[in-house]
mmCIF file of C-alpha atoms and ligand atoms in Angstrom:
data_model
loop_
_atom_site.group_PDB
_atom_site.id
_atom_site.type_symbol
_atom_site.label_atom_id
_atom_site.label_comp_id
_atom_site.label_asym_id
_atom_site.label_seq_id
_atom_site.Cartn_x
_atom_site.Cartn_y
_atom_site.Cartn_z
ATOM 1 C CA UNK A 1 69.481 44.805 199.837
ATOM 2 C CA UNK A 2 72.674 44.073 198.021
ATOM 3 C CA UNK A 3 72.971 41.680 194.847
ATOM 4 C CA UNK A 4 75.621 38.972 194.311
ATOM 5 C CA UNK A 5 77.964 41.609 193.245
ATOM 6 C CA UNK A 6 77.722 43.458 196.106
ATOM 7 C CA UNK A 7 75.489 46.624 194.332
ATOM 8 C CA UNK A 8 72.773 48.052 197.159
ATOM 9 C CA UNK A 9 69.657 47.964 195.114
ATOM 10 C CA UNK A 10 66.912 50.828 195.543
ATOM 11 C CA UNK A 11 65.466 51.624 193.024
ATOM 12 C CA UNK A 12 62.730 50.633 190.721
ATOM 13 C CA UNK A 13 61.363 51.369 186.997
ATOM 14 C CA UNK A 14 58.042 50.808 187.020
ATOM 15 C CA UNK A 15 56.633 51.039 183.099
ATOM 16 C CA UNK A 16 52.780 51.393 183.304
ATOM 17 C CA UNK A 17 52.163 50.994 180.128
ATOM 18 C CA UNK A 18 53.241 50.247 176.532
ATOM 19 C CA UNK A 19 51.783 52.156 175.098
ATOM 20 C CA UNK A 20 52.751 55.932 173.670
ATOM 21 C CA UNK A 21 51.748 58.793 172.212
ATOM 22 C CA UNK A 22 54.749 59.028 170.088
ATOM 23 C CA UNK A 23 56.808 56.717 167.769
ATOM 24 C CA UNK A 24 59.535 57.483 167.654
ATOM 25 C CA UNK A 25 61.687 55.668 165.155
ATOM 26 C CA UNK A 26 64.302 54.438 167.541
ATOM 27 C CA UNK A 27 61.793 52.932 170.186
ATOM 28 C CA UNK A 28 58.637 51.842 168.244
ATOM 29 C CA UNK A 29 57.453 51.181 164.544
ATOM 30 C CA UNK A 30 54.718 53.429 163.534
ATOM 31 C CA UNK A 31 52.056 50.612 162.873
ATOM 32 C CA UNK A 32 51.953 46.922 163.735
ATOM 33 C CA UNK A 33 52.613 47.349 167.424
ATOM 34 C CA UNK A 34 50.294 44.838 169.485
ATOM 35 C CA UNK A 35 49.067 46.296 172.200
ATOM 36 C CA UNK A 36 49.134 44.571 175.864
ATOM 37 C CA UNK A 37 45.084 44.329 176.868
ATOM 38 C CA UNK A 38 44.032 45.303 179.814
ATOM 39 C CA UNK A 39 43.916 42.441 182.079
ATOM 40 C CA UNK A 40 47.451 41.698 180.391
ATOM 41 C CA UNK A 41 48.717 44.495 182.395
ATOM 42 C CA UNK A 42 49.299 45.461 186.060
ATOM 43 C CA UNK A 43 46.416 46.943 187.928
ATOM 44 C CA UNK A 44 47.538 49.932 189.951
ATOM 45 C CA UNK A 45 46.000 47.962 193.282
ATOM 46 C CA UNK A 46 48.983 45.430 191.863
ATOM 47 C CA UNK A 47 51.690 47.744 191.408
ATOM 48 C CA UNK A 48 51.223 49.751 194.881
ATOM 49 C CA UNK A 49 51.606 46.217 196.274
ATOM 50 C CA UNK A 50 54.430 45.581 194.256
ATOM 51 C CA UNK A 51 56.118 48.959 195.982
ATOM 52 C CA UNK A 52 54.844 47.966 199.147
ATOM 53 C CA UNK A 53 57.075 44.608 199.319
ATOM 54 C CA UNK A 54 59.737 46.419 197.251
ATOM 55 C CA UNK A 55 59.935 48.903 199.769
ATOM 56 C CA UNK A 56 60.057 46.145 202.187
ATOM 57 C CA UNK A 57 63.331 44.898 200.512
ATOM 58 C CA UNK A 58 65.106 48.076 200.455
ATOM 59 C CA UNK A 59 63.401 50.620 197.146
ATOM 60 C CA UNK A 60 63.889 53.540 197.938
ATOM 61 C CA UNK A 61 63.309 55.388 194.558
ATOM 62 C CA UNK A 62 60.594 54.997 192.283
ATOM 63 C CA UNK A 63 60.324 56.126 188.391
ATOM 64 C CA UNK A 64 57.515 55.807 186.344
ATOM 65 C CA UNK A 65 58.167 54.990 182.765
ATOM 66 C CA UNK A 66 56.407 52.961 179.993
ATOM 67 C CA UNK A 67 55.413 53.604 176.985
ATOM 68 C CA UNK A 68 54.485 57.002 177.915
ATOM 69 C CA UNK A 69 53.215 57.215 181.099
ATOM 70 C CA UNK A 70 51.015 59.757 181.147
ATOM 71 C CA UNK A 71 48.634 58.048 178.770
ATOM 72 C CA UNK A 72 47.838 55.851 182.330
ATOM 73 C CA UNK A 73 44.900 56.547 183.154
ATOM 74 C CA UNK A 74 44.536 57.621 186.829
ATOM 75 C CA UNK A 75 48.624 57.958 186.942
ATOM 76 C CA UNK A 76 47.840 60.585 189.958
ATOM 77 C CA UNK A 77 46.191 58.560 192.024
ATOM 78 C CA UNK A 78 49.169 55.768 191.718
ATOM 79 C CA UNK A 79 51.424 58.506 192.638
ATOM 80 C CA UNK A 80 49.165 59.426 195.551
ATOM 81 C CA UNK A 81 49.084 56.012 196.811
ATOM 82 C CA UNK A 82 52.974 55.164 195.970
ATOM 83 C CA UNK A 83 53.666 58.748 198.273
ATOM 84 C CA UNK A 84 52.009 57.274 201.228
ATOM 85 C CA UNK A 85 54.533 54.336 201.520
ATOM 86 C CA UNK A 86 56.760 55.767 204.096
ATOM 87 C CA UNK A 87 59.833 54.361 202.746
ATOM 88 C CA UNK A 88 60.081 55.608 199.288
ATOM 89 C CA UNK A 89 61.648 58.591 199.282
ATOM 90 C CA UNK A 90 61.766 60.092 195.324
ATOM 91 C CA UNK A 91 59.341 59.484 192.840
ATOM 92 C CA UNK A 92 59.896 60.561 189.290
ATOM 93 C CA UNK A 93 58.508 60.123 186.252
ATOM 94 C CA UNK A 94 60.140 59.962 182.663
ATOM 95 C CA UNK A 95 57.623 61.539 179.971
ATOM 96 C CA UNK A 96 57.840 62.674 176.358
ATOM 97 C CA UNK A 97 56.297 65.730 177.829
ATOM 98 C CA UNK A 98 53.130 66.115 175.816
ATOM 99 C CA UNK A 99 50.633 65.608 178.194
ATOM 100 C CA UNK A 100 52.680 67.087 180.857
ATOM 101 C CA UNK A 101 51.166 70.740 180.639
ATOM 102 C CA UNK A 102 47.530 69.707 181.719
ATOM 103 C CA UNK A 103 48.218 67.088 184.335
ATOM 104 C CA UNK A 104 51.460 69.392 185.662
ATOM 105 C CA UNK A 105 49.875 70.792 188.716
ATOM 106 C CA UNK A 106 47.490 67.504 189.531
ATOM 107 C CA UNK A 107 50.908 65.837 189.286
ATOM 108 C CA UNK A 108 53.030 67.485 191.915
ATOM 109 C CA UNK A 109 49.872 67.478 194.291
ATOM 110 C CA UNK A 110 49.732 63.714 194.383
ATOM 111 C CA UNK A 111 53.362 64.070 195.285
ATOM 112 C CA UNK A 112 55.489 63.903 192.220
ATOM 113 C CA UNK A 113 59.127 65.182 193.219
ATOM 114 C CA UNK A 114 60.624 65.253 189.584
ATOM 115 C CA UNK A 115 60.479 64.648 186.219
ATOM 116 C CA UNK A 116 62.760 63.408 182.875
ATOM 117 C CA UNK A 117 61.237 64.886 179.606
ATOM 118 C CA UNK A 118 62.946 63.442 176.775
ATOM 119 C CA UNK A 119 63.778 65.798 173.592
ATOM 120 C CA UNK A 120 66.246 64.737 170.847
ATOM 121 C CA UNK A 121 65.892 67.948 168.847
ATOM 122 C CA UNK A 122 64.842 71.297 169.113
ATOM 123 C CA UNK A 123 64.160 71.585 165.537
ATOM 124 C CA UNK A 124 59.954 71.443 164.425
ATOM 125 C CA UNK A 125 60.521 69.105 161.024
ATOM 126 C CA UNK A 126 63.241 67.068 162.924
ATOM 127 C CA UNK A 127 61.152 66.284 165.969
ATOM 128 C CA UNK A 128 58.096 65.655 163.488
ATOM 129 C CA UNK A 129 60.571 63.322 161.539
ATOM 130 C CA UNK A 130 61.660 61.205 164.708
ATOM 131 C CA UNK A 131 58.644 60.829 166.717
ATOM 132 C CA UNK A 132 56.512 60.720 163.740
ATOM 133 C CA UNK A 133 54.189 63.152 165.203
ATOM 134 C CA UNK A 134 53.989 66.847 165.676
ATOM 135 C CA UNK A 135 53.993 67.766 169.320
ATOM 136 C CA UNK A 136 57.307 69.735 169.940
ATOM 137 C CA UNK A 137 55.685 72.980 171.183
ATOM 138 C CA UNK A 138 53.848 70.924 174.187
ATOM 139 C CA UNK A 139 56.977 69.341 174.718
ATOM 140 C CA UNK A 140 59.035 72.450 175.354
ATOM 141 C CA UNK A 141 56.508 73.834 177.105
ATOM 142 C CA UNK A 142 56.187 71.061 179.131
ATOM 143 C CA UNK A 143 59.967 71.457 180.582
ATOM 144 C CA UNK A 144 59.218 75.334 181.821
ATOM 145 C CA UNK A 145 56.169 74.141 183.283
ATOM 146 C CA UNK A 146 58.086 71.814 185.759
ATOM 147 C CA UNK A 147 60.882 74.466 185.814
ATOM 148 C CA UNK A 148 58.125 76.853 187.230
ATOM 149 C CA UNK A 149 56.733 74.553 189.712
ATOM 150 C CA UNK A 150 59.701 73.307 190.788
ATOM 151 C CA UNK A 151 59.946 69.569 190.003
ATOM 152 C CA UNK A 152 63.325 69.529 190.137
ATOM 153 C CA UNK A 153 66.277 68.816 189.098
ATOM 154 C CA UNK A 154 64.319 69.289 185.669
ATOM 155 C CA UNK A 155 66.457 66.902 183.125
ATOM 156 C CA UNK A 156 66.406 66.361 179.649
ATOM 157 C CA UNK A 157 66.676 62.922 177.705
ATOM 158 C CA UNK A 158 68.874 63.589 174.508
ATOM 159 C CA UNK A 159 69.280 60.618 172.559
ATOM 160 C CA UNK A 160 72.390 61.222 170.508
ATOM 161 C CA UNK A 161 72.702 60.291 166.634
ATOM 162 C CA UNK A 162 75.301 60.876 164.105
ATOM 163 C CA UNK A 163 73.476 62.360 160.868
ATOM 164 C CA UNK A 164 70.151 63.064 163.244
ATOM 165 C CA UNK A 165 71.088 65.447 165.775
ATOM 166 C CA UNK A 166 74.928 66.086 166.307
ATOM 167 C CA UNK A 167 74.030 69.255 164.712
ATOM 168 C CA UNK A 168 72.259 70.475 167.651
ATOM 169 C CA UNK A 169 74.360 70.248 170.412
ATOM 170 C CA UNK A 170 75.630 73.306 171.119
ATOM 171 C CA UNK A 171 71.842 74.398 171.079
ATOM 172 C CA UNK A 172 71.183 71.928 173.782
ATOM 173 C CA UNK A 173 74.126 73.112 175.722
ATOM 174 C CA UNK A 174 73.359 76.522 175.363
ATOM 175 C CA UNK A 175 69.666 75.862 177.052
ATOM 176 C CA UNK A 176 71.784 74.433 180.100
ATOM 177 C CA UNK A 177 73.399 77.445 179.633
ATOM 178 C CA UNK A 178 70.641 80.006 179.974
ATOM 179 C CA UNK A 179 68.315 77.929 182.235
ATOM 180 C CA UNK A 180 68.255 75.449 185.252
ATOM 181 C CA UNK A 181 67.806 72.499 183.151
ATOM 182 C CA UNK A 182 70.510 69.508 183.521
ATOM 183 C CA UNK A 183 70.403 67.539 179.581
ATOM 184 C CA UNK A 184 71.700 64.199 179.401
ATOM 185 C CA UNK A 185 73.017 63.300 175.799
ATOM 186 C CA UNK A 186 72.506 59.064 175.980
ATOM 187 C CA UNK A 187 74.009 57.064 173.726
ATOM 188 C CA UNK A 188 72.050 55.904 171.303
ATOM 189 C CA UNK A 189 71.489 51.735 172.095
ATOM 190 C CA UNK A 190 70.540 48.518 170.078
ATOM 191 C CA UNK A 191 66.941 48.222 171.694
ATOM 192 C CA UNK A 192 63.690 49.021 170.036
ATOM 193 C CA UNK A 193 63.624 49.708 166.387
ATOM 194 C CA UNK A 194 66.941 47.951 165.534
ATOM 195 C CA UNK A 195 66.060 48.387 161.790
ATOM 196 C CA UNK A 196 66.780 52.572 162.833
ATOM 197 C CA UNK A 197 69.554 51.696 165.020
ATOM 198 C CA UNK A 198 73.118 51.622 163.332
ATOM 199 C CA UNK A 199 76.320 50.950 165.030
ATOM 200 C CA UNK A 200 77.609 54.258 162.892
ATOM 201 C CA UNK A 201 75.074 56.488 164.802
ATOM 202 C CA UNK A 202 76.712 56.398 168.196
ATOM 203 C CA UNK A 203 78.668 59.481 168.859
ATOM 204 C CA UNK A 204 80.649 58.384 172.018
ATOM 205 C CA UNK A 205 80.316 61.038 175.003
ATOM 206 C CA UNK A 206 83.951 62.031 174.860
ATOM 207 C CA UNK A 207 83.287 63.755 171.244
ATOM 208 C CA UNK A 208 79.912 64.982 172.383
ATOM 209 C CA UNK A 209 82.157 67.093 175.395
ATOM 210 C CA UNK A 210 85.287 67.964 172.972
ATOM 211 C CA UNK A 211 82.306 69.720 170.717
ATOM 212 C CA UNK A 212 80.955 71.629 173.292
ATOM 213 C CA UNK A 213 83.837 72.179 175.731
ATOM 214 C CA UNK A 214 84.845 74.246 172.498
ATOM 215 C CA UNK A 215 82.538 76.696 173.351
ATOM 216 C CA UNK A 216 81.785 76.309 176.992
ATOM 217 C CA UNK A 217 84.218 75.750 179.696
ATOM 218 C CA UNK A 218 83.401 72.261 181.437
ATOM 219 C CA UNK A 219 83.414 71.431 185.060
ATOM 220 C CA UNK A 220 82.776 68.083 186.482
ATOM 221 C CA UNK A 221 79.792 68.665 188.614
ATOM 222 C CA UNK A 222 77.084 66.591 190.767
ATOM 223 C CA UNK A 223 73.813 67.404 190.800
ATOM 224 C CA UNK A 224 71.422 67.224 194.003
ATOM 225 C CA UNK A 225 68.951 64.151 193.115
ATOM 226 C CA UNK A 226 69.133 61.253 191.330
ATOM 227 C CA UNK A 227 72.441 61.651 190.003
ATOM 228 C CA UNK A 228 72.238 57.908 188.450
ATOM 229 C CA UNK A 229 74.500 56.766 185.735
ATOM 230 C CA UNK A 230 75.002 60.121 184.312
ATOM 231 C CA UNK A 231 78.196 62.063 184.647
ATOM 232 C CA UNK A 232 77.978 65.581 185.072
ATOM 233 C CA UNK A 233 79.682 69.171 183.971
ATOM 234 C CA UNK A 234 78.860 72.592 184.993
ATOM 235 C CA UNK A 235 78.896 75.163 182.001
ATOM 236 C CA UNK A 236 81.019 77.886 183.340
ATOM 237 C CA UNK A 237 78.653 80.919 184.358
ATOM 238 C CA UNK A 238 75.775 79.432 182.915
ATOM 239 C CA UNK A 239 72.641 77.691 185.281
ATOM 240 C CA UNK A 240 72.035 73.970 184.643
ATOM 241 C CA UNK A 241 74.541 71.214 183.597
ATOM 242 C CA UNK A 242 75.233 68.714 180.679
ATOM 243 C CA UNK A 243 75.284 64.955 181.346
ATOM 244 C CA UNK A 244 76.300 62.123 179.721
ATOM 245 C CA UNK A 245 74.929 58.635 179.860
ATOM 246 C CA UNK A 246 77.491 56.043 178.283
ATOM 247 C CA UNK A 247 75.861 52.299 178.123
ATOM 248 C CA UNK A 248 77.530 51.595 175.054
ATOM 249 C CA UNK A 249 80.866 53.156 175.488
ATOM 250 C CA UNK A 250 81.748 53.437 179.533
ATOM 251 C CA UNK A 251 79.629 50.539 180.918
ATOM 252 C CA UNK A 252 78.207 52.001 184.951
ATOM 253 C CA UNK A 253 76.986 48.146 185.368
ATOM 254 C CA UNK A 254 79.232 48.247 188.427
ATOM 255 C CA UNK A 255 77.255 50.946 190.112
ATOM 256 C CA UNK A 256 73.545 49.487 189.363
ATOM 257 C CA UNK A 257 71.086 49.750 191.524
ATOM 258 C CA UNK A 258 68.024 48.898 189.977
ATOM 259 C CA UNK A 259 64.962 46.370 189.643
ATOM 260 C CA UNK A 260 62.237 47.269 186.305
ATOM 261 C CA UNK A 261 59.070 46.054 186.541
ATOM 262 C CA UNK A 262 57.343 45.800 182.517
ATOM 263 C CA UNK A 263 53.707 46.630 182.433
ATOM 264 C CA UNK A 264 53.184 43.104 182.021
ATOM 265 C CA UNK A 265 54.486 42.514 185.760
ATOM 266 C CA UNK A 266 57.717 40.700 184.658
ATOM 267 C CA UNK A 267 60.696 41.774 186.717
ATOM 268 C CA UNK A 268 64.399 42.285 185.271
ATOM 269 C CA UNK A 269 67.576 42.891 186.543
ATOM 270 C CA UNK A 270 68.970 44.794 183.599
ATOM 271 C CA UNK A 271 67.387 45.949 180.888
ATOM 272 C CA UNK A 272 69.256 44.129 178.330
ATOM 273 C CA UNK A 273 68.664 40.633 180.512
ATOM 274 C CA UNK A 274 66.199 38.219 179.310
ATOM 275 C CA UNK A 275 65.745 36.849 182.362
ATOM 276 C CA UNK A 276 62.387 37.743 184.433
ATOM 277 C CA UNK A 277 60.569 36.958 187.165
ATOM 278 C CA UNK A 278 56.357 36.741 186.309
ATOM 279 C CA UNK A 279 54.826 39.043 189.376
ATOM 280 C CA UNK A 280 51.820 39.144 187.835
ATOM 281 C CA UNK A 281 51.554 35.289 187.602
ATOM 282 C CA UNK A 282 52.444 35.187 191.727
ATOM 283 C CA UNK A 283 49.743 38.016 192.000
ATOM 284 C CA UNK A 284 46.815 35.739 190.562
ATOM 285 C CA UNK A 285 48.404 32.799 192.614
ATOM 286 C CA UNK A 286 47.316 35.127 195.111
ATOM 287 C CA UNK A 287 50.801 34.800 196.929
ATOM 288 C CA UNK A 288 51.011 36.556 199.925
ATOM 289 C CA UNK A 289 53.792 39.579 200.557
ATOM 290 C CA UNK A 290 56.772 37.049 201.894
ATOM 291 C CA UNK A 291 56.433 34.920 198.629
ATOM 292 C CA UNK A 292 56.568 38.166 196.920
ATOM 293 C CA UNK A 293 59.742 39.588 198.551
ATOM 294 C CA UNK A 294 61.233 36.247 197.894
ATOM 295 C CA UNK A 295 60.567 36.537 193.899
ATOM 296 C CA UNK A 296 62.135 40.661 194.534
ATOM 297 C CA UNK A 297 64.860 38.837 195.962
ATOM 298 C CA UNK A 298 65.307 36.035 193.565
ATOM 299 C CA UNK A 299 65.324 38.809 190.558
ATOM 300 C CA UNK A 300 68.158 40.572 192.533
ATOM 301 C CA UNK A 301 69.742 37.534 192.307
ATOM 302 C CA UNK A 302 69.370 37.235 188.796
ATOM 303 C CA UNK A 303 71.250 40.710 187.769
ATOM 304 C CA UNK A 304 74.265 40.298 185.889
ATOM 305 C CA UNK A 305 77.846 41.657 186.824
ATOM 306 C CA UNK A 306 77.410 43.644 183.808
ATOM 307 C CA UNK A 307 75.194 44.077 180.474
ATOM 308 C CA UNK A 308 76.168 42.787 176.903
ATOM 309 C CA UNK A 309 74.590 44.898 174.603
ATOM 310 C CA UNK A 310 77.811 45.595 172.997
ATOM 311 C CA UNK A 311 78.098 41.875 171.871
ATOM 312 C CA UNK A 312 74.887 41.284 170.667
ATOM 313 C CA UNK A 313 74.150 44.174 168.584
ATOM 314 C CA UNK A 314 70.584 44.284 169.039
ATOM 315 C CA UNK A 315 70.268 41.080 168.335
ATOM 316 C CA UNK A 316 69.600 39.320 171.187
ATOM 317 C CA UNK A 317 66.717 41.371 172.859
ATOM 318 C CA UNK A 318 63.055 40.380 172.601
ATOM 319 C CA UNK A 319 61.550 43.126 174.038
ATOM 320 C CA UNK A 320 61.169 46.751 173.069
ATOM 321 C CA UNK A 321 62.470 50.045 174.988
ATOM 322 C CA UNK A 322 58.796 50.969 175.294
ATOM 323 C CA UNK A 323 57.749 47.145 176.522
ATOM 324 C CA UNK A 324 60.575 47.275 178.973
ATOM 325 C CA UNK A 325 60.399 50.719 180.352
ATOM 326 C CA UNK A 326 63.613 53.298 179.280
HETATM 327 N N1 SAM B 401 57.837 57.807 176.760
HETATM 328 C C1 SAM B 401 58.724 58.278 177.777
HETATM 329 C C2 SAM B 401 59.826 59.114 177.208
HETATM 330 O O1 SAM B 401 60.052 59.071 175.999
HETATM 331 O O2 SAM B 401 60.459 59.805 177.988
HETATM 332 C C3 SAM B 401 59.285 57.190 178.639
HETATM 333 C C4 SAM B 401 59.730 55.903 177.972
HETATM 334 S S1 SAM B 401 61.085 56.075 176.854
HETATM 335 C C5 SAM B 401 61.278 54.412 176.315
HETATM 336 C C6 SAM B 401 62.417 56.388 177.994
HETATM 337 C C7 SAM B 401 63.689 56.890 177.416
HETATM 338 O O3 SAM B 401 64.297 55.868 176.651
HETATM 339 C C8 SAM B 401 63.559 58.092 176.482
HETATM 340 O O4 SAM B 401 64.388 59.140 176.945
HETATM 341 C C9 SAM B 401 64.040 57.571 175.157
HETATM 342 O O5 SAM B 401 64.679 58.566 174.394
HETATM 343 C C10 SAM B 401 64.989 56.488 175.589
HETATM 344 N N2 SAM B 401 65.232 55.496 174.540
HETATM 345 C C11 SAM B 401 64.341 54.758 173.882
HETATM 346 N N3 SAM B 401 64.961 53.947 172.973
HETATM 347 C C12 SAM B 401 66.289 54.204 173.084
HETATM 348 C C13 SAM B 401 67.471 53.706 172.436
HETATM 349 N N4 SAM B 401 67.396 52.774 171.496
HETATM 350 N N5 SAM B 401 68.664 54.183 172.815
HETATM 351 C C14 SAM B 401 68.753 55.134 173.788
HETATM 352 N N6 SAM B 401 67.698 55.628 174.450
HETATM 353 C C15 SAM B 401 66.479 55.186 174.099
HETATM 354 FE FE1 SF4 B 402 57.119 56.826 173.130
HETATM 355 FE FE2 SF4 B 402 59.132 57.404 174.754
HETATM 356 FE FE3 SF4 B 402 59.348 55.416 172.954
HETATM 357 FE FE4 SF4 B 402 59.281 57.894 172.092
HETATM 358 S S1 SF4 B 402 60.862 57.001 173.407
HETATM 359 S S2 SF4 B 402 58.048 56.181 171.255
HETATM 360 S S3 SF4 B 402 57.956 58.867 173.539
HETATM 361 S S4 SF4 B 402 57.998 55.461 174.672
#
C-alpha cells in the first residue's frame, strides 16, 4: 500500500499498553499518570484482528511497544496468534528489558524474531537517576539473554543527552565493539516529559560519530533486519555496529513506512501527528473487516510528507511517548 507521497507502508507499532515498569524522566512523570482501564484498551482478540486487516493492506512487520510491553499480560499468546498470520513476516518487540530474562525463552517459542532493549547508561546511580528505579542488572542481562538465544539483530535504544550521558559513549561503542550488539544513539525528542526535555540536550549524530570515530574507525554498514531509520557503521575489527537515529536533526520522513496503533486503538500516521483514526470505536460498531481496511487506508491517507517536531518544540503534542508507543 503506498501513501499520498508515494512511501510503501508495512509496518505497524502496536503499543499494548501504557503502562511501565519504569519512569523514566524523559517519557513519564513518576506519579500522577492516569492509567487507561481495561475496557479503555484493546483486547488482544481486537488487536489480532487489527493485524489481520492490516496484513490485508500490505503490514508486513509488526513491533510491539507501549508502555512496556511486557507488563501485558498474556503478551505470548498475542505473539502466538500474530505468528500465525501468514503475511507478517518480523515481529519484534521494544522492551526496557526487565522482565525480559523470565519470559525470554516463552517469548521466542510463540515466535518472537527480535528484540530492541533500550539502555541510556551503563552506569548503576545514573540508570537509577533516569528511570527512577533500580533495575539495570536485569536490564543488561536481559540483552545477553537474547544474544544467547539468538533474537537477533539484538539492538540497543540509547537516548542521547548532553550533561546525562555523552559521557558514556565510548562505553557504548566499545560493547558494539566486543559483542554482536548493534546500539542506536536517538536523539533525544520533545515528547513525553517536556518539563526534562531541553532543546540544549540534543547532541546531533554527527558529534556523537566525530567522538567515537576518534577511537574507532567507522564504516558505513547495513545490518540484516529491520534496518529502519537508523544509519549504520561497522567498528573496524570489532562485532556489532553503532547507529544513529536523527528525528530532530536529519528528518527520514521521506522513507516512512509506518502505521502505530495506541493502546487505546487510535491509529496515527506519525507519531508527532494529532490526527487519528478511533479503531476501537469501529470495533464496538462491530464493523466488519472491509470497513476496517478502509479506516487503515484512510489513516495512510492521513500521514504527513514529513513531521514538525522541530517547530513546535514539544508544544504541540497531547500525547505521551509511552501513550503513543516509541
Ligand atoms: N518501554 C519500552 C522501552 O523503553 O523500550 C518501549 C516503549 S519506549 C516509549 C520506546 C523507546 O522510546 C525507548 O527506547 C525510549 O528510550 C524512547 N523514548 C521515549 N521518550 C523519548 C524521547 N523523548 N526522545 C527520544 N526517545 C524517546
Ligand atoms: Fe517506560 Fe520505556 Fe517510557 Fe522508560 S521509555 S518510562 S521504560 S515506556
Amino acid at each position: 500500500m503506498l501513501d499520498s507521497y508515494n512511501r510503501k507502508i508495512n509496518y505497524l507499532r502496536i503499543s499494548v499498553t501504557d503502562r511501565c515498569n519504569l519512569r523514566c524522566r524523559y517519557c513519564m512523570p513518576e506519579e500522577g499518570i492516569s492509567k487507561l482501564e481495561h475496557d479503555k484498551i484493546l483486547s488482544l482478540e481486537d488487536i489480532v484482528r487489527l493485524v489481520k486487516v492490516g496484513a490485508g493492506i500490505g503490514i508486513r512487520k509488526i513491533r510491539l511497544t507501549g508502555g512496556e510491553p511486557l507488563i501485558r499480560s498474556h503478551i505470548t499468546q498475542l505473539i502466538a496468534s500474530i505468528r500465525k498470520i501468514p503475511a507478517i513476516d518480523d515481529i519484534a518487540i521494544t522492551t526496557n528489558g526487565v522482565l525480559f530474562c523470565g519470559m525470554a525463552e516463552e517469548l521466542k517459542a510463540a515466535g518472537l524474531d527480535r528484540a530492541n532493549f533500550s539502555l541510556d547508561t551503563m552506569v548503576a546511580e545514573k540508570f537509577e537517576f533516569i528511570t527512577r528505579r533500580n533495575h539495570r542488572t536485569g536490564v543488561k542481562r536481559a540483552i545477553f539473554k537474547a544474544l544467547d538465544l539468538g533474537l537477533e539483530p539484538v539492538k540497543i535504544n540509547t537516548v542521547v543527552i548532553k550533561g546525562f550521558n555523552d559521557d558514556e559513549l565510548l562505553d557504548f561503542a566499545k560493547l558494539a565493539y566486543d559483542f554482536p550488539l548493534h546500539i542506536r544513539f536517538i536523539e533525544f525528542m520533545p515528547i513525553g516529559d517536556v518539563l526534562f526535555w531541553n532543546r540544549d540536550r540534543i547532541i546531533s549524530s554527527e558529534e556523537i560519530r566525530e567522538k567515537i570515530a576518534r577511537r574507532y574507525e567507522l564504516a558505513p554498514t547495513k545490518i540484516s533486519k529491520g534496518s529502519g531509520p537508523a544509519v549504520y557503521f561497522k567498528l573496524a575489527g570489532g562485532r556489532g555496529t553503532i547507529g544513529f537515529i536523527t528525528p530532530m536533526s536529519h528528518k527520514f520522513c521521506s522513507e516512512c513506512n509506518r502505521l502505530r496503533l495506541t493502546a487505546e486503538g487510535k491509529l496515527r500516521g506519525c507519531l508527532y501527528d494529532k490526527r487519528e483514526i478511533d479503531l476501537k470505536a469501529a470495533l464496538e460498531h462491530k464493523s466488519d473487516d472491509e470497513e476496517l481496511k478502509k479506516l487503515f487506508i484512510q489513516a495512510i491517507s492521513l500521514k504527513p510528507s514529513e513531521h514538525h517536531m522541530n517547530e513546535g518544540w514539544g508544544k504541540d503534542n497531547l500525547r505521551k511517548m509511552s501513550q503513543i508507543g516509541g
